[in-house]
Short mmCIF file of C-alpha atoms in Angstrom, two decimals:
data_model
loop_
_atom_site.label_atom_id
_atom_site.label_comp_id
_atom_site.label_asym_id
_atom_site.label_seq_id
_atom_site.Cartn_x
_atom_site.Cartn_y
_atom_site.Cartn_z
CA MET A 344 61.92 39.22 23.47
CA GLU A 345 61.01 35.65 24.18
CA GLN A 346 58.30 34.33 21.89
CA LYS A 347 55.09 33.10 23.51
CA LYS A 348 54.62 29.37 23.34
CA GLN A 349 51.52 28.39 21.36
CA ASN A 350 48.91 26.30 23.10
CA PRO A 351 48.87 22.98 21.16
CA LYS A 352 45.32 22.23 22.34
CA ALA A 353 44.04 25.58 21.00
CA GLU A 354 45.89 24.94 17.72
CA ASP A 355 44.23 21.52 17.35
CA GLU A 356 40.79 23.00 17.98
CA THR A 357 41.43 25.68 15.35
CA GLN A 358 42.36 23.03 12.80
CA VAL A 359 39.26 21.02 13.61
CA VAL A 360 37.04 24.08 13.19
CA SER A 361 38.80 24.92 9.92
CA ARG A 362 38.21 21.44 8.55
CA ARG A 363 34.54 21.58 9.53
CA ILE A 364 34.03 24.94 7.81
CA GLN A 365 35.75 23.65 4.69
CA ARG A 366 33.58 20.53 4.66
CA ILE A 367 30.37 22.48 5.17
CA SER A 368 31.34 24.87 2.37
CA LEU A 369 31.44 21.95 -0.02
CA HIS A 370 27.72 21.45 0.58
CA ILE A 371 27.17 24.93 -0.82
CA THR A 372 29.71 25.12 -3.67
CA PRO A 373 31.43 21.88 -4.70
CA ILE A 374 34.60 23.38 -6.22
CA PRO A 375 36.67 20.81 -8.17
CA ARG A 376 40.24 20.53 -6.91
CA PRO A 377 43.35 18.83 -8.35
CA LEU A 378 44.02 15.38 -6.99
CA HIS A 379 47.31 13.76 -6.12
CA ASP A 380 48.14 10.25 -7.23
CA HIS A 381 47.82 8.83 -3.73
CA ASP A 382 44.26 10.10 -3.11
CA SER A 383 42.68 9.36 -6.48
CA ASN A 384 39.65 7.80 -4.74
CA LEU A 385 38.62 11.11 -3.22
CA GLY A 386 37.52 12.97 -6.34
CA LEU A 387 34.11 14.53 -6.90
CA LEU A 388 32.13 12.42 -9.32
CA PRO A 389 30.80 14.46 -12.24
CA CYS A 390 27.05 14.40 -12.66
CA ALA A 391 25.38 12.63 -15.55
CA ARG A 392 24.92 15.95 -17.37
CA ARG A 393 28.66 16.33 -17.88
CA GLU A 394 29.69 12.75 -18.41
CA LYS A 395 26.95 10.42 -19.59
CA LEU A 396 26.84 7.17 -17.68
CA GLU A 397 25.85 4.22 -19.80
CA VAL A 398 23.11 2.16 -18.15
CA GLU A 399 21.42 -0.72 -19.93
CA THR A 400 17.94 0.55 -19.20
CA GLU A 401 16.24 -2.28 -21.07
CA LYS A 402 17.89 -4.94 -18.91
CA LEU A 403 17.30 -2.95 -15.73
CA SER A 404 13.63 -2.48 -16.64
CA VAL A 405 13.16 -6.19 -17.34
CA TYR A 406 14.88 -7.08 -14.08
CA MET A 407 12.86 -4.63 -11.98
CA ARG A 408 9.45 -5.08 -13.61
CA GLY A 409 9.82 -8.77 -14.26
CA LYS A 410 7.49 -10.88 -16.36
CA TYR A 411 4.58 -8.46 -15.88
CA ARG A 412 6.20 -5.65 -17.82
CA ASP A 413 4.14 -6.42 -20.94
CA ILE A 414 0.75 -5.96 -19.28
CA GLN A 415 1.93 -2.72 -17.66
CA GLU A 416 3.09 -1.44 -21.05
CA LYS A 417 -0.29 -2.40 -22.51
CA ILE A 418 -2.02 -0.24 -19.87
CA TYR A 419 0.29 2.73 -20.49
CA GLU A 420 -0.18 2.46 -24.25
CA TYR A 421 -3.96 2.40 -23.88
CA PHE A 422 -4.07 5.60 -21.83
CA ASN A 423 -1.43 7.35 -23.95
CA ALA A 424 -3.63 6.70 -26.97
CA ARG A 425 -6.71 8.07 -25.16
CA PRO A 426 -5.90 11.64 -24.01
CA GLU A 427 -9.58 12.21 -23.12
CA LEU A 428 -9.16 9.59 -20.35
CA GLN A 429 -6.15 11.28 -18.77
CA THR A 430 -6.91 13.16 -15.56
CA PRO A 431 -6.46 16.94 -15.99
CA VAL A 432 -4.74 19.08 -13.37
CA GLU A 433 -7.94 20.97 -12.55
CA ILE A 434 -11.07 18.85 -12.18
CA LEU A 435 -14.16 19.02 -9.98
CA LYS A 436 -15.17 16.15 -7.68
CA ASP A 437 -18.19 14.98 -9.65
CA GLU A 438 -16.34 15.19 -12.96
CA HIS A 439 -13.40 13.30 -11.47
CA ARG A 440 -15.71 10.50 -10.31
CA GLU A 441 -17.26 10.09 -13.73
CA LEU A 442 -13.86 10.22 -15.43
CA CYS A 443 -12.54 7.57 -13.02
CA TRP A 444 -15.48 5.30 -13.89
CA ARG A 445 -14.88 5.82 -17.64
CA GLN A 446 -11.18 5.08 -17.15
CA MET A 447 -11.95 1.79 -15.41
CA TYR A 448 -14.70 0.88 -17.88
CA GLY A 449 -12.38 1.53 -20.82
CA LEU A 450 -9.58 -0.49 -19.24
CA ILE A 451 -11.88 -3.49 -18.76
CA ARG A 452 -14.15 -3.31 -21.81
CA GLU A 453 -11.83 -1.76 -24.44
CA ALA A 454 -8.28 -2.66 -23.39
CA GLY A 455 -9.41 -6.14 -22.35
CA ILE A 456 -7.72 -6.15 -18.93
CA ARG A 457 -9.67 -8.62 -16.74
CA PRO A 458 -8.20 -8.42 -13.22
CA LEU A 459 -10.44 -10.73 -11.17
CA LYS A 460 -8.98 -14.00 -12.41
CA TYR A 461 -5.52 -12.73 -11.43
CA VAL A 462 -6.76 -11.93 -7.91
CA VAL A 463 -7.41 -15.67 -7.61
CA GLU A 464 -4.84 -17.30 -9.89
CA GLU A 465 -1.87 -14.93 -10.10
CA PRO A 466 -1.86 -12.19 -7.42
CA ALA A 467 1.53 -10.81 -8.51
CA LYS A 468 0.10 -9.98 -11.95
CA TYR A 469 -2.92 -8.31 -10.37
CA PHE A 470 -0.70 -6.09 -8.19
CA ALA A 471 1.37 -5.17 -11.28
CA ILE A 472 -1.87 -4.05 -12.97
CA VAL A 473 -2.85 -1.94 -9.96
CA GLU A 474 0.62 -0.32 -9.88
CA ALA A 475 0.39 0.64 -13.56
CA VAL A 476 -3.16 1.95 -13.19
CA GLY A 477 -2.15 3.95 -10.10
CA ALA A 478 0.55 5.68 -12.17
CA VAL A 479 -2.26 7.00 -14.41
CA ASP A 480 -4.38 8.20 -11.46
CA ILE A 481 -4.20 6.92 -7.87
CA SER A 482 -7.99 7.32 -7.64
CA LEU A 483 -8.31 4.85 -10.51
CA GLY A 484 -5.98 2.40 -8.75
CA ILE A 485 -8.06 2.58 -5.56
CA LYS A 486 -11.38 2.28 -7.42
CA LEU A 487 -10.04 -0.76 -9.28
CA GLY A 488 -8.91 -2.23 -5.94
CA VAL A 489 -12.35 -1.72 -4.40
CA GLN A 490 -14.04 -3.49 -7.33
CA TYR A 491 -11.69 -6.44 -7.69
CA SER A 492 -9.62 -6.92 -4.53
CA LEU A 493 -12.27 -5.94 -1.96
CA TRP A 494 -15.73 -6.52 -3.46
CA GLY A 495 -14.66 -9.26 -5.88
CA GLY A 496 -12.06 -10.69 -3.51
CA SER A 497 -14.54 -10.99 -0.64
CA VAL A 498 -17.04 -12.87 -2.82
CA ILE A 499 -14.38 -15.23 -4.21
CA ASN A 500 -12.39 -15.77 -0.99
CA LEU A 501 -15.22 -15.85 1.56
CA GLY A 502 -17.90 -17.44 -0.62
CA THR A 503 -18.24 -20.92 -2.08
CA LYS A 504 -18.81 -22.37 -5.56
CA LYS A 505 -22.39 -21.11 -5.83
CA HIS A 506 -21.21 -17.53 -5.32
CA LYS A 507 -18.37 -17.83 -7.83
CA ASP A 508 -20.70 -19.32 -10.44
CA LYS A 509 -23.23 -16.52 -9.99
CA TYR A 510 -21.04 -13.45 -9.54
CA PHE A 511 -17.52 -14.00 -10.92
CA GLU A 512 -18.07 -13.09 -14.58
CA LYS A 513 -20.36 -10.14 -13.84
CA ILE A 514 -17.95 -8.65 -11.31
CA ASP A 515 -15.04 -9.15 -13.71
CA SER A 516 -16.87 -7.46 -16.60
CA LEU A 517 -18.08 -4.52 -14.44
CA GLU A 518 -21.71 -5.52 -14.93
CA TYR A 519 -21.89 -5.81 -11.13
CA PRO A 520 -19.94 -2.84 -9.70
CA GLY A 521 -19.73 -3.24 -5.95
CA CYS A 522 -18.54 -2.09 -2.54
CA PHE A 523 -16.81 -3.45 0.53
CA ALA A 524 -18.93 -2.41 3.51
CA MET A 525 -16.88 -3.18 6.62
CA THR A 526 -15.95 0.14 8.26
CA GLU A 527 -18.60 1.83 10.42
CA LEU A 528 -18.82 5.35 11.76
CA HIS A 529 -17.84 4.17 15.26
CA HIS A 530 -15.73 1.15 14.30
CA GLY A 531 -12.79 1.02 11.92
CA SER A 532 -9.84 -1.06 13.09
CA ASN A 533 -11.95 -2.91 15.69
CA VAL A 534 -13.87 -5.02 13.21
CA GLN A 535 -15.15 -7.39 15.88
CA GLY A 536 -16.91 -4.44 17.45
CA ILE A 537 -19.10 -3.61 14.45
CA GLN A 538 -22.79 -3.24 15.27
CA THR A 539 -24.63 -3.94 12.00
CA VAL A 540 -26.72 -7.12 12.48
CA ALA A 541 -27.98 -9.83 10.14
CA THR A 542 -30.78 -11.82 11.78
CA PHE A 543 -31.95 -15.10 10.24
CA ASP A 544 -35.69 -15.56 9.69
CA PRO A 545 -36.43 -19.32 9.39
CA ILE A 546 -39.98 -18.64 8.24
CA THR A 547 -38.98 -16.80 5.05
CA ASP A 548 -35.49 -18.36 4.74
CA GLU A 549 -33.94 -14.87 4.65
CA PHE A 550 -31.57 -12.65 6.56
CA THR A 551 -32.69 -9.22 7.70
CA ILE A 552 -29.92 -6.59 7.68
CA ASN A 553 -30.30 -3.70 10.12
CA THR A 554 -28.33 -0.65 11.19
CA PRO A 555 -29.27 -0.37 14.89
CA ASN A 556 -27.93 3.18 15.49
CA ASP A 557 -26.06 6.03 13.83
CA GLY A 558 -22.70 4.68 14.99
CA ALA A 559 -23.31 1.52 12.95
CA ILE A 560 -23.73 3.37 9.63
CA LYS A 561 -21.24 1.96 7.12
CA TRP A 562 -18.86 4.85 6.45
CA TRP A 563 -16.21 5.73 3.83
CA ILE A 564 -17.47 2.95 1.58
CA GLY A 565 -15.76 3.23 -1.82
CA ASN A 566 -18.04 3.00 -4.90
CA ALA A 567 -21.14 3.49 -2.70
CA ALA A 568 -22.03 7.12 -3.37
CA VAL A 569 -22.54 6.81 -7.14
CA HIS A 570 -21.61 3.58 -8.92
CA GLY A 571 -22.01 0.58 -6.61
CA LYS A 572 -24.91 -1.83 -7.17
CA PHE A 573 -23.91 -4.48 -4.62
CA ALA A 574 -21.99 -4.59 -1.36
CA SER A 575 -20.31 -7.27 0.70
CA VAL A 576 -21.67 -6.19 4.09
CA PHE A 577 -19.96 -7.31 7.29
CA ALA A 578 -22.43 -7.83 10.13
CA LYS A 579 -22.99 -9.87 13.26
CA LEU A 580 -24.85 -13.06 12.38
CA MET A 581 -27.78 -13.54 14.77
CA LEU A 582 -29.65 -16.86 14.97
CA PRO A 583 -32.98 -17.23 16.79
CA THR A 584 -32.97 -19.39 19.92
CA HIS A 585 -35.69 -20.85 22.10
CA ASP A 586 -34.45 -19.37 25.37
CA ALA A 587 -35.07 -16.05 27.11
CA LYS A 588 -32.25 -14.39 25.19
CA GLY A 589 -34.03 -14.86 21.86
CA VAL A 590 -30.96 -14.72 19.59
CA SER A 591 -27.42 -16.07 19.56
CA ASP A 592 -24.50 -14.01 18.25
CA MET A 593 -22.35 -16.15 15.93
CA GLY A 594 -19.80 -13.41 15.22
CA VAL A 595 -18.93 -11.29 12.19
CA HIS A 596 -19.85 -12.71 8.77
CA ALA A 597 -20.06 -11.23 5.26
CA PHE A 598 -23.27 -10.98 3.21
CA ILE A 599 -23.98 -9.96 -0.39
CA VAL A 600 -26.51 -7.10 -0.27
CA PRO A 601 -27.96 -5.50 -3.44
CA LEU A 602 -27.92 -1.69 -3.14
CA ARG A 603 -29.47 -0.38 -6.35
CA ASP A 604 -31.88 -1.55 -9.03
CA LEU A 605 -29.86 -2.95 -11.93
CA LYS A 606 -31.93 -1.06 -14.52
CA SER A 607 -33.05 2.19 -12.89
CA HIS A 608 -29.97 2.47 -10.61
CA GLN A 609 -32.26 3.72 -7.82
CA ALA A 610 -31.57 2.68 -4.22
CA LEU A 611 -33.58 -0.39 -3.22
CA PRO A 612 -36.15 -0.34 -0.37
CA GLY A 613 -34.57 -0.07 3.06
CA ILE A 614 -31.24 1.20 1.65
CA GLU A 615 -30.17 4.77 2.45
CA ILE A 616 -27.11 6.03 0.60
CA HIS A 617 -25.34 9.27 1.50
CA ASP A 618 -22.35 10.94 -0.12
CA CYS A 619 -19.26 11.42 2.08
CA GLY A 620 -18.42 14.48 -0.03
CA HIS A 621 -15.17 16.14 -0.98
CA LYS A 622 -12.03 14.64 0.56
CA VAL A 623 -8.40 15.67 1.04
CA GLY A 624 -7.52 13.42 -1.90
CA LEU A 625 -8.77 10.50 -4.01
CA ASN A 626 -11.80 12.48 -5.16
CA GLY A 627 -12.19 10.19 -8.16
CA VAL A 628 -13.46 7.55 -5.71
CA ASP A 629 -17.12 7.98 -4.70
CA ASN A 630 -17.09 7.24 -0.97
CA GLY A 631 -20.52 6.94 0.62
CA ALA A 632 -22.39 5.98 3.78
CA LEU A 633 -24.92 3.11 3.96
CA ARG A 634 -27.81 2.57 6.37
CA PHE A 635 -29.93 -0.60 6.31
CA THR A 636 -33.50 -0.75 7.59
CA SER A 637 -35.05 -4.25 7.54
CA VAL A 638 -33.31 -5.14 4.28
CA ARG A 639 -34.14 -8.75 3.38
CA ILE A 640 -31.71 -10.94 1.45
CA PRO A 641 -31.85 -14.68 0.57
CA ARG A 642 -30.04 -17.15 2.86
CA ASP A 643 -27.73 -17.99 -0.07
CA ASN A 644 -26.32 -14.44 0.11
CA LEU A 645 -24.33 -15.41 3.21
CA LEU A 646 -20.69 -15.84 2.14
CA ASN A 647 -20.44 -19.22 3.79
CA ARG A 648 -16.90 -20.53 3.39
CA PHE A 649 -16.20 -20.43 7.14
CA GLY A 650 -19.74 -20.72 8.50
CA ASP A 651 -23.15 -21.67 7.13
CA VAL A 652 -26.81 -21.65 8.17
CA SER A 653 -29.17 -24.44 7.15
CA ARG A 654 -32.78 -24.05 6.09
CA ASP A 655 -33.95 -24.86 9.63
CA GLY A 656 -31.62 -22.26 11.18
CA LYS A 657 -28.77 -24.50 12.39
CA TYR A 658 -25.24 -23.14 12.24
CA THR A 659 -22.29 -25.24 11.03
CA SER A 660 -18.61 -24.40 10.67
CA SER A 661 -15.31 -26.20 10.22
CA LEU A 662 -13.83 -23.79 12.78
CA PRO A 663 -14.87 -24.26 16.41
CA THR A 664 -14.89 -20.69 17.82
CA ILE A 665 -15.92 -17.17 16.89
CA ASN A 666 -12.33 -15.97 17.20
CA LYS A 667 -10.98 -18.65 14.84
CA ARG A 668 -13.68 -17.90 12.26
CA PHE A 669 -12.96 -14.17 12.53
CA ALA A 670 -9.20 -14.72 12.12
CA ALA A 671 -9.78 -16.93 9.08
CA THR A 672 -12.10 -14.33 7.53
CA LEU A 673 -9.63 -11.45 7.95
CA GLY A 674 -6.76 -13.70 6.86
CA GLU A 675 -8.42 -14.12 3.47
CA LEU A 676 -8.66 -10.33 3.11
CA VAL A 677 -4.99 -9.59 3.83
CA GLY A 678 -4.38 -9.21 0.07
CA GLY A 679 -5.70 -5.64 0.28
CA ARG A 680 -2.94 -4.76 2.72
CA VAL A 681 -0.31 -6.47 0.55
CA GLY A 682 -1.52 -4.55 -2.50
CA LEU A 683 -1.51 -1.27 -0.62
CA ALA A 684 2.15 -1.69 0.40
CA TYR A 685 3.03 -2.57 -3.21
CA SER A 686 1.11 0.45 -4.55
CA SER A 687 2.75 2.79 -2.02
CA VAL A 688 6.16 1.81 -3.40
CA GLY A 689 4.78 2.61 -6.86
CA VAL A 690 3.95 6.15 -5.68
CA LEU A 691 7.45 6.47 -4.20
CA LYS A 692 8.98 5.44 -7.55
CA ILE A 693 7.03 8.18 -9.34
CA ALA A 694 8.06 10.86 -6.84
CA ASN A 695 11.73 9.80 -6.97
CA THR A 696 11.74 9.86 -10.76
CA ILE A 697 10.28 13.36 -10.93
CA ALA A 698 12.59 14.82 -8.26
CA ILE A 699 15.80 13.22 -9.56
CA ARG A 700 15.13 14.11 -13.21
CA TYR A 701 14.44 17.69 -12.20
CA SER A 702 17.62 17.79 -10.10
CA LEU A 703 19.70 16.63 -13.06
CA LEU A 704 18.29 19.30 -15.37
CA ARG A 705 18.01 22.25 -12.98
CA GLN A 706 21.21 24.33 -12.71
CA GLN A 707 22.08 26.68 -9.87
CA PHE A 708 25.20 28.64 -8.81
CA GLY A 709 28.59 27.10 -9.57
CA PRO A 710 32.30 27.99 -9.40
CA PRO A 711 33.25 31.66 -9.99
CA LYS A 712 33.19 32.69 -13.66
CA GLN A 713 32.13 29.21 -14.74
CA PRO A 714 28.78 27.81 -15.92
CA GLU A 715 26.16 26.91 -13.36
CA ILE A 716 26.04 23.27 -12.33
CA SER A 717 23.28 20.71 -11.84
CA ILE A 718 21.76 20.86 -8.35
CA LEU A 719 22.23 17.09 -8.08
CA ASP A 720 25.98 17.83 -7.84
CA TYR A 721 25.40 19.40 -4.43
CA GLN A 722 25.82 17.10 -1.47
CA SER A 723 22.80 18.57 0.27
CA GLN A 724 20.60 17.55 -2.68
CA GLN A 725 22.23 14.14 -2.85
CA HIS A 726 21.63 13.62 0.87
CA LYS A 727 17.93 14.29 0.27
CA LEU A 728 17.43 12.09 -2.76
CA MET A 729 20.04 9.33 -2.95
CA PRO A 730 19.14 7.54 0.34
CA MET A 731 15.50 7.79 -0.76
CA LEU A 732 16.36 6.20 -4.09
CA ALA A 733 18.23 3.39 -2.33
CA SER A 734 15.26 2.87 0.00
CA THR A 735 12.91 2.73 -2.99
CA TYR A 736 14.91 -0.15 -4.46
CA ALA A 737 14.90 -1.88 -1.06
CA PHE A 738 11.13 -1.44 -0.67
CA HIS A 739 10.58 -2.69 -4.22
CA PHE A 740 12.34 -5.98 -3.49
CA ALA A 741 10.71 -6.25 -0.05
CA THR A 742 7.20 -5.90 -1.47
CA VAL A 743 8.00 -8.27 -4.35
CA TYR A 744 9.00 -10.83 -1.73
CA LEU A 745 5.83 -10.11 0.23
CA VAL A 746 3.73 -10.72 -2.89
CA GLU A 747 5.61 -13.99 -3.51
CA ILE A 748 4.90 -15.44 -0.07
CA TYR A 749 1.31 -14.14 -0.23
CA SER A 750 0.88 -16.04 -3.51
CA GLN A 751 2.33 -19.17 -1.88
CA MET A 752 -0.07 -18.74 1.04
CA LYS A 753 -3.05 -18.53 -1.34
CA MET A 754 -1.98 -21.75 -3.07
CA THR A 755 -0.99 -23.83 -0.04
CA HIS A 756 -3.07 -22.35 2.83
CA ASN A 757 -0.10 -23.22 5.05
CA GLU A 758 -0.78 -22.00 8.62
CA GLN A 759 2.81 -20.87 9.14
CA LEU A 760 2.70 -18.84 5.93
CA VAL A 761 -0.63 -17.30 6.96
CA GLY A 762 0.95 -16.02 10.18
CA ASP A 763 4.07 -14.80 8.39
CA VAL A 764 2.09 -12.92 5.72
CA HIS A 765 -0.17 -11.33 8.34
CA ALA A 766 2.76 -9.99 10.41
CA LEU A 767 4.98 -9.08 7.46
CA SER A 768 2.22 -7.30 5.54
CA ALA A 769 1.28 -5.32 8.65
CA GLY A 770 4.87 -4.21 9.26
CA ILE A 771 5.80 -3.47 5.64
CA LYS A 772 2.52 -1.64 4.95
CA ALA A 773 2.94 0.58 8.02
CA TYR A 774 6.62 1.34 7.42
CA VAL A 775 6.48 1.85 3.64
CA THR A 776 3.36 4.06 3.63
CA SER A 777 4.75 6.25 6.44
CA TYR A 778 8.09 6.55 4.62
CA THR A 779 6.42 7.41 1.31
CA ALA A 780 4.21 10.04 2.94
CA LYS A 781 7.27 11.83 4.35
CA SER A 782 9.29 11.36 1.15
CA LEU A 783 6.65 13.06 -0.99
CA SER A 784 7.22 16.29 0.95
CA VAL A 785 11.01 15.90 0.65
CA CYS A 786 10.72 15.42 -3.12
CA ARG A 787 8.54 18.51 -3.44
CA GLU A 788 11.05 20.58 -1.43
CA ALA A 789 13.94 19.19 -3.51
CA CYS A 790 12.29 20.71 -6.59
CA GLY A 791 12.02 24.14 -5.01
CA GLY A 792 9.29 26.48 -6.18
CA HIS A 793 8.71 24.51 -9.38
CA GLY A 794 7.68 21.51 -7.28
CA TYR A 795 4.73 23.52 -6.00
CA ALA A 796 3.12 23.72 -9.43
CA ALA A 797 0.18 21.31 -9.60
CA VAL A 798 1.26 20.08 -13.02
CA ASN A 799 4.31 18.47 -11.40
CA ARG A 800 1.98 16.11 -9.44
CA PHE A 801 3.54 16.32 -5.98
CA GLY A 802 0.43 17.88 -4.46
CA THR A 803 -1.86 15.28 -6.00
CA LEU A 804 0.45 12.40 -5.09
CA ARG A 805 0.80 13.63 -1.51
CA ASN A 806 -2.94 14.17 -1.00
CA ASP A 807 -3.99 10.94 -2.70
CA HIS A 808 -1.41 8.84 -0.88
CA ASP A 809 -1.93 10.28 2.60
CA ILE A 810 -4.86 7.97 3.44
CA PHE A 811 -2.65 4.93 2.70
CA GLN A 812 -1.44 5.34 6.29
CA THR A 813 -4.98 4.76 7.57
CA PHE A 814 -7.01 2.38 5.44
CA GLU A 815 -6.40 -1.38 5.33
CA GLY A 816 -5.27 -0.94 8.93
CA ASP A 817 -4.17 2.20 10.77
CA ASN A 818 -0.36 2.23 10.88
CA THR A 819 -0.16 2.61 14.65
CA VAL A 820 -2.46 -0.37 15.17
CA LEU A 821 -0.55 -2.44 12.59
CA LEU A 822 2.79 -1.78 14.29
CA GLN A 823 1.24 -2.86 17.59
CA GLN A 824 0.19 -6.10 15.88
CA VAL A 825 3.76 -6.62 14.70
CA ALA A 826 5.07 -5.98 18.21
CA ALA A 827 2.57 -8.47 19.65
CA ASP A 828 3.68 -11.10 17.13
CA LEU A 829 7.37 -10.54 17.95
CA LEU A 830 6.65 -10.82 21.68
CA LYS A 831 4.77 -14.05 21.02
CA GLN A 832 7.76 -15.46 19.13
CA TYR A 833 10.08 -14.29 21.89
CA LYS A 834 7.93 -16.04 24.49
CA GLU A 835 7.96 -19.25 22.47
CA LYS A 836 11.77 -19.17 22.42
CA PHE A 837 11.75 -19.34 26.21
CA GLN A 838 9.00 -21.93 26.50
CA GLY A 839 9.89 -24.29 29.37
CA GLY A 840 11.81 -21.72 31.38
CA THR A 841 14.96 -23.78 31.97
CA LEU A 842 18.48 -22.40 31.91
CA ALA A 843 19.19 -24.50 28.79
CA VAL A 844 16.41 -22.69 26.86
CA THR A 845 17.86 -19.30 27.79
CA TRP A 846 21.37 -20.43 26.84
CA ASN A 847 20.20 -21.76 23.44
CA TYR A 848 18.42 -18.48 22.67
CA LEU A 849 21.49 -16.40 23.54
CA ARG A 850 23.73 -18.75 21.54
CA GLU A 851 21.53 -18.42 18.43
CA SER A 852 21.45 -14.64 18.81
CA MET A 853 25.23 -14.38 19.20
CA ASN A 854 25.83 -16.69 16.21
CA THR A 855 23.68 -14.41 14.06
CA TYR A 856 25.44 -11.31 15.37
CA LEU A 857 28.98 -12.67 14.98
CA SER A 858 28.30 -13.97 11.46
CA GLN A 859 27.57 -10.46 10.20
CA PRO A 860 30.51 -8.58 8.60
CA ASN A 861 32.10 -5.78 10.56
CA PRO A 862 30.53 -2.58 9.11
CA VAL A 863 33.82 -0.67 9.47
CA THR A 864 36.21 -3.14 7.87
CA SER A 865 33.75 -4.30 5.22
CA ARG A 866 33.28 -0.76 3.93
CA TRP A 867 36.87 0.45 4.21
CA GLU A 868 37.88 0.45 0.57
CA VAL A 869 40.84 2.87 0.59
CA PRO A 870 44.25 1.23 1.30
CA ASP A 871 46.23 2.49 4.28
CA ILE A 872 48.65 5.29 3.44
#
């Protein structure tokens, strides 16, 4: 009988399916197989449990943590020596707030860490301090940031010499704990739309701070509910005029407003303080709401770097328009966004460390009749964690660079650098915080059921970090700002509209594209067989 001819196409498809099944099976059970001489590059790498890889951790640590390693170690040593200041797994809101205050007080008064001078003189060192403190408790890192970057930073960056002379030392020593009162119930990202008003009274030489309606209540103000004694309050500056209108709106300015009596700690007249209550995370931070009713403050309490009011009620500024003054004001506060991106990478480092260490130690399944193997040997686990580890390194260097150019901007006040830092901090903050938020869930899942235990920190890290995507600029709004900046640059490339401009732009783009290595040939490391 004549044999049936096999269909070569069907045979090829069968082989393809077979190869796919074999490859998928390796994700489940990576069985070691003998290798021939010609394919020695294709072997499965043993995990660190079986064959210890020698890494010079000291050199790597120095390289990664840089010259600020010593101050971070000093912070870790302080908290390791004070177990009563370490945050327990189970803690109530009010207890957590008091513990967070004691942690910060001990860090400043006992350990001798004085962050405010670094906010001004050496921002990179300040951000290293915040990263180390955040590793102890993210609530502590945020509370420290409110005190020094936001409250202290607003006084130092938006005020003048008289404010620094009066407040610097007392803010730095925690004698003047304070708040940053910008966000309102109805206005968060749209700062120019805030409704709180500060009206100048030339008769008494004072400003009167008022909350005109419920929507203008200052909301989510860190340090306000319990510990804050002062606030930098952002309000519309109103000057009296002699026309029918009565007042002139000079735009958003910042004012130092006392909240509580320094001795009794009771709220001052005209100040209403409410507790925002229990939150999804960061319950060591006492967020509160502030309402002002005819609260009078001296004229000198206006933070007057970009605009001032004289005794007779005349307004002066080195910047000609409301928009320019507003941009300059927010530009000085961009350090909070830079620090948040840097701190988010710190959280990602912690989560990676926990998940990868667990994956090296945890054993599961294995070849028949042989010991179980580390779950990090499985490709599925590697695909979860190794790209994340690589991204963490990339984000580390990206945020270090961001801190470097931010520091240059603070020293030089170069306009080009100001624009670069604003756009870059917006983009990096949005991307890194979104990535970290997703990665925290991946790390928890990579640790299986054990990752769900509170003691392993994933729940706390995830809850505490989640708000990073919202404060210091909602991520969606920040990405829109980045897009607007890119479109502006794109428009500038085509300024003039001639064919030559278009040709030059395309030529630059193609030069950049053609100068990049071919991703196929540059990564093909196995010689042809």
